[in-house]
CSV table of C-alpha atoms in Angstrom, one decimal:
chain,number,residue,atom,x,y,z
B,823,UNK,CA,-1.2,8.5,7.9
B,824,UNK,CA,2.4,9.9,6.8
B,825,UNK,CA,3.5,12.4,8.0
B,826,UNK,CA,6.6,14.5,7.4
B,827,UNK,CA,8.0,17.0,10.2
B,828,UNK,CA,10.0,20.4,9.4
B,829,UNK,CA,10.9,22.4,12.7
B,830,UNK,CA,14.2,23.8,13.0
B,831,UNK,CA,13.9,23.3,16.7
B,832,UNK,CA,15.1,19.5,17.1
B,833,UNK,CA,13.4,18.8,20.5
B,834,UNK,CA,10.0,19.9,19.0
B,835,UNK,CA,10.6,17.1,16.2
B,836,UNK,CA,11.4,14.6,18.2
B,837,UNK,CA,8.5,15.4,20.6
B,838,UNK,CA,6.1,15.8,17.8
B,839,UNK,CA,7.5,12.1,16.4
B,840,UNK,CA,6.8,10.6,19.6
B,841,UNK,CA,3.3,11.6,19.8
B,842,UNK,CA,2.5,10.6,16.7
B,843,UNK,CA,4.1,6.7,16.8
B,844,UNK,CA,2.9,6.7,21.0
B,845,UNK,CA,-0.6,7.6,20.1
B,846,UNK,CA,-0.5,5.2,16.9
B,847,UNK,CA,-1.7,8.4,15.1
B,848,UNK,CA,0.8,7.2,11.7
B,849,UNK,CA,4.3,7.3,10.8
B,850,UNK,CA,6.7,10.1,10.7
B,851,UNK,CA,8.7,9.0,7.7
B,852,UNK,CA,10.8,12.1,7.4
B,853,UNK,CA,12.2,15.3,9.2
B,854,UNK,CA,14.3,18.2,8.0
B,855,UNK,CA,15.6,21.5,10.2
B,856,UNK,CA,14.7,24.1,7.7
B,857,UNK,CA,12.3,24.8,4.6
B,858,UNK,CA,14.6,24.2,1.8
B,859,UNK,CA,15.9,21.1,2.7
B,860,UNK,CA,12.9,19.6,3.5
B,861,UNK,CA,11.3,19.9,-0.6
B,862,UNK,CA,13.0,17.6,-2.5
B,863,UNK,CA,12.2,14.6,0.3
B,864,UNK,CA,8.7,15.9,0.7
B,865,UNK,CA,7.8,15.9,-3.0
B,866,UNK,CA,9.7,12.5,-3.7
B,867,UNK,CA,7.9,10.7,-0.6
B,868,UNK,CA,4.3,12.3,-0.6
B,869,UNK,CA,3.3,12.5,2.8
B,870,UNK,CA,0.0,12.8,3.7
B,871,UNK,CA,0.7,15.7,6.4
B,872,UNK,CA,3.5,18.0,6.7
B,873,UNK,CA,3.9,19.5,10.0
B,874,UNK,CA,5.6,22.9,9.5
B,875,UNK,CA,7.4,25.4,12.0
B,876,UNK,CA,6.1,29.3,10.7
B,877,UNK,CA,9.6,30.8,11.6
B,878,UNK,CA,12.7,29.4,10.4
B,879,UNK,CA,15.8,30.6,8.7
B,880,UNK,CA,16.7,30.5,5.3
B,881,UNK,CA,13.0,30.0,4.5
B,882,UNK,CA,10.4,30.3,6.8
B,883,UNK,CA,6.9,27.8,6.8
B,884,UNK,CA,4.8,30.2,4.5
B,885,UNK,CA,7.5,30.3,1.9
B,886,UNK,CA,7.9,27.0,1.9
B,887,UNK,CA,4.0,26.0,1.8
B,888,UNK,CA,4.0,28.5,-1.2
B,889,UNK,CA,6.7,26.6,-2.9
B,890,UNK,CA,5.5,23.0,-2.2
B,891,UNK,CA,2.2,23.7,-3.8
B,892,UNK,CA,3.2,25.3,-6.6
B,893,UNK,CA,5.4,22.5,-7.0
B,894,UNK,CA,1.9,19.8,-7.0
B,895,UNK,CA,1.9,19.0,-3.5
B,896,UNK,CA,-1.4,18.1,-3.0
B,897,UNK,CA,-1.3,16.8,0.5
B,898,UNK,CA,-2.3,18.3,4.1
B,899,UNK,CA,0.0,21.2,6.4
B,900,UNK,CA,0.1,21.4,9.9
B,901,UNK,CA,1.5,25.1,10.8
B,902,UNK,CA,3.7,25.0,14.3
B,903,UNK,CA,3.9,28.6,15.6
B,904,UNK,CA,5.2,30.0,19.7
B,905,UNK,CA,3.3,33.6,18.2
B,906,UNK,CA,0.5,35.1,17.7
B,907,UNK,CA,0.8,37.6,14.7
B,908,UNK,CA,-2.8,38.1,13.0
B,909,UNK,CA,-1.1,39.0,9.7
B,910,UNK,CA,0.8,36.0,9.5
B,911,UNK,CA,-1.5,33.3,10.8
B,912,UNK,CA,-3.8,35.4,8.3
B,913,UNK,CA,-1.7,34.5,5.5
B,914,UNK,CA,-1.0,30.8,6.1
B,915,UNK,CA,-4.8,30.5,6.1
B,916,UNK,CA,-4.9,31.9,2.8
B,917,UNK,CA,-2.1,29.5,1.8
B,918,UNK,CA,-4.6,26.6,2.9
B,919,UNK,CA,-3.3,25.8,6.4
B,920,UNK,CA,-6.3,24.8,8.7
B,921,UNK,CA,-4.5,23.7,11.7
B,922,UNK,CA,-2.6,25.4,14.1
B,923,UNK,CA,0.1,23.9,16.6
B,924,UNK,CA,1.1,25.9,19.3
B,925,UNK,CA,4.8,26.4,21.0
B,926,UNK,CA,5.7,24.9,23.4
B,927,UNK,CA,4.0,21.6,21.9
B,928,UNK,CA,1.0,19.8,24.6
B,929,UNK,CA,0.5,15.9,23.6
B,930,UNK,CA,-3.1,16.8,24.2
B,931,UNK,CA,-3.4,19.3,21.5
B,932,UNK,CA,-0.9,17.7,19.0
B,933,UNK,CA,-3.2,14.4,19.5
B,934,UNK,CA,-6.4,16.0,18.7
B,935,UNK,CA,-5.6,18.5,16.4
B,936,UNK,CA,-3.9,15.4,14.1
B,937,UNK,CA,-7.3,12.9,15.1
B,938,UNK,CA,-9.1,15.6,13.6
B,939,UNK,CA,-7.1,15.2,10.3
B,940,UNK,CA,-7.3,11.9,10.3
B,941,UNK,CA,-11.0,12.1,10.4
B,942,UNK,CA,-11.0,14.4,7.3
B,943,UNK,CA,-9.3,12.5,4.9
B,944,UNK,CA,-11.2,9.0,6.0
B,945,UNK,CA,-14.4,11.2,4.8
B,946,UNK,CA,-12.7,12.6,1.7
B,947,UNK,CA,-11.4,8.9,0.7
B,948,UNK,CA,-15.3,7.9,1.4
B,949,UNK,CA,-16.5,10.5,-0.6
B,950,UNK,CA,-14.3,9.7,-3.4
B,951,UNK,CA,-14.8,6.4,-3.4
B,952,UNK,CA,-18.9,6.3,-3.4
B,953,UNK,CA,-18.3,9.5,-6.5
B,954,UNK,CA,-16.0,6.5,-8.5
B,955,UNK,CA,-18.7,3.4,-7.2
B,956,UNK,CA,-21.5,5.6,-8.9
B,957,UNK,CA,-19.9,6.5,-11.8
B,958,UNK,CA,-18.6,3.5,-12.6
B,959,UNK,CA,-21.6,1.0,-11.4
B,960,UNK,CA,-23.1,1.0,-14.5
B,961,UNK,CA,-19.9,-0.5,-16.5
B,962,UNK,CA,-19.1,-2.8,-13.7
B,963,UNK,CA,-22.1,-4.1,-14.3
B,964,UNK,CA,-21.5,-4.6,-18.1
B,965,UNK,CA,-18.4,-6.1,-17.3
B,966,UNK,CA,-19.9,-8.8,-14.9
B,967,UNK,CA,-22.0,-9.9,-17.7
B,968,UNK,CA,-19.4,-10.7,-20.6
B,969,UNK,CA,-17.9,-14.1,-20.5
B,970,UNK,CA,-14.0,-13.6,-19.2
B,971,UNK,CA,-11.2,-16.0,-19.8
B,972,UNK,CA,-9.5,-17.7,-17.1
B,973,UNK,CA,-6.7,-15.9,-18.5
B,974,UNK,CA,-8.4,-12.5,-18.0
B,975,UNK,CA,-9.7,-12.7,-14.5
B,976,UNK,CA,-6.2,-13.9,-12.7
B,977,UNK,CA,-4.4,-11.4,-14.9
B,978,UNK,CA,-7.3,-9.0,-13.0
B,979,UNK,CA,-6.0,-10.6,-9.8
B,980,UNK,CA,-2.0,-11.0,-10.2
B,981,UNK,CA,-2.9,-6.9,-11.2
B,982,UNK,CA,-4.5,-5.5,-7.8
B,983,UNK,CA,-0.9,-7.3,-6.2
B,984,UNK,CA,1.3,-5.6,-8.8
B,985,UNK,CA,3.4,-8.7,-10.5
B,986,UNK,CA,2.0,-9.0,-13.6
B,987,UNK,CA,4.9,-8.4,-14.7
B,988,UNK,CA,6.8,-10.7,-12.9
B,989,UNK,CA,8.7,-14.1,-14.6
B,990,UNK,CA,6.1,-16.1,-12.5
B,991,UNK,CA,3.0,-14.5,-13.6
B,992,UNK,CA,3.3,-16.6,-16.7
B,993,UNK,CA,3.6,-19.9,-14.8
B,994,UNK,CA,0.8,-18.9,-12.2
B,995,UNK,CA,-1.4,-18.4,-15.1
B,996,UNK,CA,-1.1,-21.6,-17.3
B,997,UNK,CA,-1.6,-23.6,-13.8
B,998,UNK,CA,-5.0,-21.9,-13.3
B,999,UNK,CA,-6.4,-22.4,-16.8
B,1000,UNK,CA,-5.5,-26.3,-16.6
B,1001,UNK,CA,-6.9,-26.3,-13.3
B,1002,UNK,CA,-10.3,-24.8,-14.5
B,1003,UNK,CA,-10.2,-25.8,-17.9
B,1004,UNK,CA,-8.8,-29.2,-17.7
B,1005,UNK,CA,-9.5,-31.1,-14.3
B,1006,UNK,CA,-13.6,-31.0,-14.3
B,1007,UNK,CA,-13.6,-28.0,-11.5
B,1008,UNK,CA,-12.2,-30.2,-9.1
B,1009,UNK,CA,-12.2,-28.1,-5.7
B,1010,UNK,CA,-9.4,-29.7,-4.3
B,1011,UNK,CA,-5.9,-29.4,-5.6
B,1012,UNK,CA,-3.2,-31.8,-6.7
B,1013,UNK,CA,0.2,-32.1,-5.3
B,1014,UNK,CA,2.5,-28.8,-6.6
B,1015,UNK,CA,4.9,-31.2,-7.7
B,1016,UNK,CA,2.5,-32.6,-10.3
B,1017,UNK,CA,1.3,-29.5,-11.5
B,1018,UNK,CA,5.1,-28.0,-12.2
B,1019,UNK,CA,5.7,-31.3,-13.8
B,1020,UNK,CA,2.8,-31.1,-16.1
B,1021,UNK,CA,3.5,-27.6,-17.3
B,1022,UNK,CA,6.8,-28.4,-17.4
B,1023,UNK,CA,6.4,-31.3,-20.6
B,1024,UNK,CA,4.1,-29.6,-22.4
B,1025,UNK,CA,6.2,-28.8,-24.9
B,1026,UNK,CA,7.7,-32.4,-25.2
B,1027,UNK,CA,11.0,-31.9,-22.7
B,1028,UNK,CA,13.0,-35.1,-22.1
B,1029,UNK,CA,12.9,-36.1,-18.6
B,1030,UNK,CA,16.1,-34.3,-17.9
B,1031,UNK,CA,14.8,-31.3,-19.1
B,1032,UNK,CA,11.7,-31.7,-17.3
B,1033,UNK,CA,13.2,-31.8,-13.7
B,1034,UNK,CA,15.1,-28.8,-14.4
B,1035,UNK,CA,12.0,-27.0,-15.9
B,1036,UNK,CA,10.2,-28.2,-12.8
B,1037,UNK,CA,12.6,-26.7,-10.1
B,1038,UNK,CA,12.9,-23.4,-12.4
B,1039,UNK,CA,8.9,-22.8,-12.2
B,1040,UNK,CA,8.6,-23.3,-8.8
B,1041,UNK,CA,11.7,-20.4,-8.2
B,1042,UNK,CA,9.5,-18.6,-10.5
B,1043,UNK,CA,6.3,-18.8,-8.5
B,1044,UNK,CA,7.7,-18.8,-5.1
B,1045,UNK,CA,9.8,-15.2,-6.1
B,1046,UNK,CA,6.6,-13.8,-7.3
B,1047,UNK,CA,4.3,-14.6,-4.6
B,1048,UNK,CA,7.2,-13.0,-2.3
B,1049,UNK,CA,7.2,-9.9,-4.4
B,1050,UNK,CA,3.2,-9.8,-3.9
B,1051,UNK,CA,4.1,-9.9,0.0
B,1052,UNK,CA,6.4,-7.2,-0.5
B,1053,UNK,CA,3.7,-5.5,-2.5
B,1054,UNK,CA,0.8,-5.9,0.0
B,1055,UNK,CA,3.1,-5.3,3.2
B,1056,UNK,CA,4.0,-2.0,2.0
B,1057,UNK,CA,0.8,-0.7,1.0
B,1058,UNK,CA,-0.6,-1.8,4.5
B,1059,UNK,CA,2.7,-0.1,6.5
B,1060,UNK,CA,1.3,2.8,4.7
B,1061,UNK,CA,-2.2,2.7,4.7
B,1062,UNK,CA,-3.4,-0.4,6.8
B,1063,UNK,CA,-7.4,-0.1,6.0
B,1064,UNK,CA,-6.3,0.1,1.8
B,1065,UNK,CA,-9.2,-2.1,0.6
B,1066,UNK,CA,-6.7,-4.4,-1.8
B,1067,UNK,CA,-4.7,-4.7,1.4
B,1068,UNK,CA,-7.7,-5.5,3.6
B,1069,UNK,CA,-9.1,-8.5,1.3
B,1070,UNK,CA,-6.1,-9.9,-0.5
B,1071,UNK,CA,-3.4,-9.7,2.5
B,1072,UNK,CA,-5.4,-12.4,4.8
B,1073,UNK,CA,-7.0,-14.6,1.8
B,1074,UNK,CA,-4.0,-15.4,-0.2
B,1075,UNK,CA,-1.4,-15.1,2.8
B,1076,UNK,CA,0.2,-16.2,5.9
B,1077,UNK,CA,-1.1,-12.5,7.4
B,1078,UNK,CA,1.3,-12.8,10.4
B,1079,UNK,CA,4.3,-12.8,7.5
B,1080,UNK,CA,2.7,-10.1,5.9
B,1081,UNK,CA,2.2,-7.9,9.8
B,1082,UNK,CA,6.1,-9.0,10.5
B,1083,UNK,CA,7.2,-7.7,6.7
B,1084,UNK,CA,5.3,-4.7,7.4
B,1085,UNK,CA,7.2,-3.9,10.8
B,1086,UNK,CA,10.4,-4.3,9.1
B,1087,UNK,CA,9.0,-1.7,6.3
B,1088,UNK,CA,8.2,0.7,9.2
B,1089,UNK,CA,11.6,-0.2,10.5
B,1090,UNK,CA,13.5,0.8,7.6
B,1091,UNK,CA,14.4,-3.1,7.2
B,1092,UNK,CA,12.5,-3.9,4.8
B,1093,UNK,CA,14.1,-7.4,4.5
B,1094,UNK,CA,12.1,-9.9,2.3
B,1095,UNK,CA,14.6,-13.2,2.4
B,1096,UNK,CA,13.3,-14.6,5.5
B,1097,UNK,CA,9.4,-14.3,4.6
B,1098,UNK,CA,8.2,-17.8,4.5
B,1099,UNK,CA,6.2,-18.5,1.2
B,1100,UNK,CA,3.0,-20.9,1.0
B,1101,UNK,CA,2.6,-21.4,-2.5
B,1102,UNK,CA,0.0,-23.8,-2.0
B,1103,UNK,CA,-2.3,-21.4,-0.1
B,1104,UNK,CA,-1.9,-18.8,-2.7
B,1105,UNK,CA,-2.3,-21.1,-5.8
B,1106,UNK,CA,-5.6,-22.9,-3.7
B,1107,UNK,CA,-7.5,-19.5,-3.3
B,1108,UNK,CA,-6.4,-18.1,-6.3
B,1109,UNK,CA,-7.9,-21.0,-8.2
B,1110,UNK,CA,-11.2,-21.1,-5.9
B,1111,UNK,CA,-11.7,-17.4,-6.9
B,1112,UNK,CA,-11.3,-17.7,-10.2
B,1113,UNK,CA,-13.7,-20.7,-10.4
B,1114,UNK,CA,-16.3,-18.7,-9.4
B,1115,UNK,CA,-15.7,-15.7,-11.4
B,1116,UNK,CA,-15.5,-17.6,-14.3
B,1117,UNK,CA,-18.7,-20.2,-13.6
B,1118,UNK,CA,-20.4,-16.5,-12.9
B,1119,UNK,CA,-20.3,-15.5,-16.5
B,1120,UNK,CA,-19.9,-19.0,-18.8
């Protein structure tokens, strides 16, 4: 969870931070002292909650709730308030607020109050996702039965990681099909160097040109695959149980790179140079998986 804290009190948003990373309740990824300054961050960043002080100058939290959603913000509010006024609690209500945090904050109530949240989205998401499963079982289904190229189903896979259109993609895709379509289904697989080289002189390259080719499609690969770490590492700093996280992260990766890259993410870091690459381990699963997507439906 991602949450976003505006409180023009700073103590309270520094206590309400710490909860929230002590408890391992989520990330605060923003704060902001006052209702206007806090919209342009809040609807560029979408966090899941925004935790919102009732009274503040300028603007105070109802105002600024008023604004947000008007503005599309579709996510969830947190109201902070030290009073009790009927009227206005009355009206953030009506402005879709469900919880309330009371002044002066207790880790106790902050913790439950936001567990409770977190509870209510996981059963949304589920709901969602069993609605889009139903709808959509009877064309999955369809789609399991047509014959796909080997071109097709890693373009499906290089897709779910986001670098299809990346310079590698290309290379990573013409290894595959000779792989499937051109070594007998051979489980194991050949040296890296071989398989750069091959694709390399396919198009009749002097030998010259071939080593050069051969050291350029590796860069390729090896900038893609990190840009799929990136990818992955970022989607799991933000949501760690994201199902394309969940099954791609471990299968196709070095997961402890991926956990490290996604500590620097959370960090603000966000530093990708020192993530070590395994291009084989990629290339073997990716290869594996599509073997048996594509023997499924040839």
């Amino acid at each position: 969870m991602r949450y976003y804290i505006v409180d023009d009190d700073k103590a309270s948003r520094t206590m309400l931070k710490n909860i929230i990373e002590e408890e391992d309740l989520g990330i605060a990824i923003g704060e902001a002292d006052n209702g206007k300054e806090c919209l342009s961050a809040i609807m560029t960043m979408h966090p899941d909650v925004v935790l919102i002080d009732l009274l503040m100058p300028e603007m105070d939290g109802i105002e600024t709730i008023d604004l947000l959603k008007r503005e599309g913000y579709e996510g969830q509010f947190v109201m902070i308030s030290q009073i009790v006024n009927k009227e206005m609690v009355g009206e953030a209500y009506k402005k879709g607020v469900e919880f309330f945090i009371h002044k002066p904050i207790n880790r106790i109530e902050v913790q439950s109050i936001l567990k409770k949240i977190v509870e209510q989205c996981r059963l949304k998401e589920s709901l969602l996702t069993i609605q889009e499963s139903l709808a959509n079982i009877g064309l999955a289904n369809n789609t399991l039965q047509k014959p796909q190229s080997v071109k097709q189903i890693v373009l499906s896979t290089l897709n779910y990681m986001g670098i299809i259109g990346e310079a590698g993609s290309d290379d990573i895709i013409s290894i595959i099909e000779y792989l499937v379509n051109e070594r007998g289904h051979s489980p194991q697989l050949p040296p890296l160097k071989e398989l750069y080289e091959r694709l390399a002189g396919r198009s009749g390259a002097s030998l010259t040109e071939v080593k050069k080719e051969t050291k350029a499609i590796e860069q390729r690969i090896r900038r893609t695959i990190l840009t799929a770490i990136n990818n992955l590492a970022s989607l799991g700093a933000i949501d760690y149980t994201n199902p394309e996280f969940e099954y791609y992260a471990p299968r196709y990766f070095d997961f402890q790179e991926i956990r490290t890259h996604m500590i620097h993410i959370q960090e603000g870091r966000g530093d990708t140079a020192k993530v070590k690459v395994n291009i084989k381990k990629f290339l073997q699963v990716l290869y594996l998986e599509t073997l048996e997507k594509y023997n499924k439906t040839h």
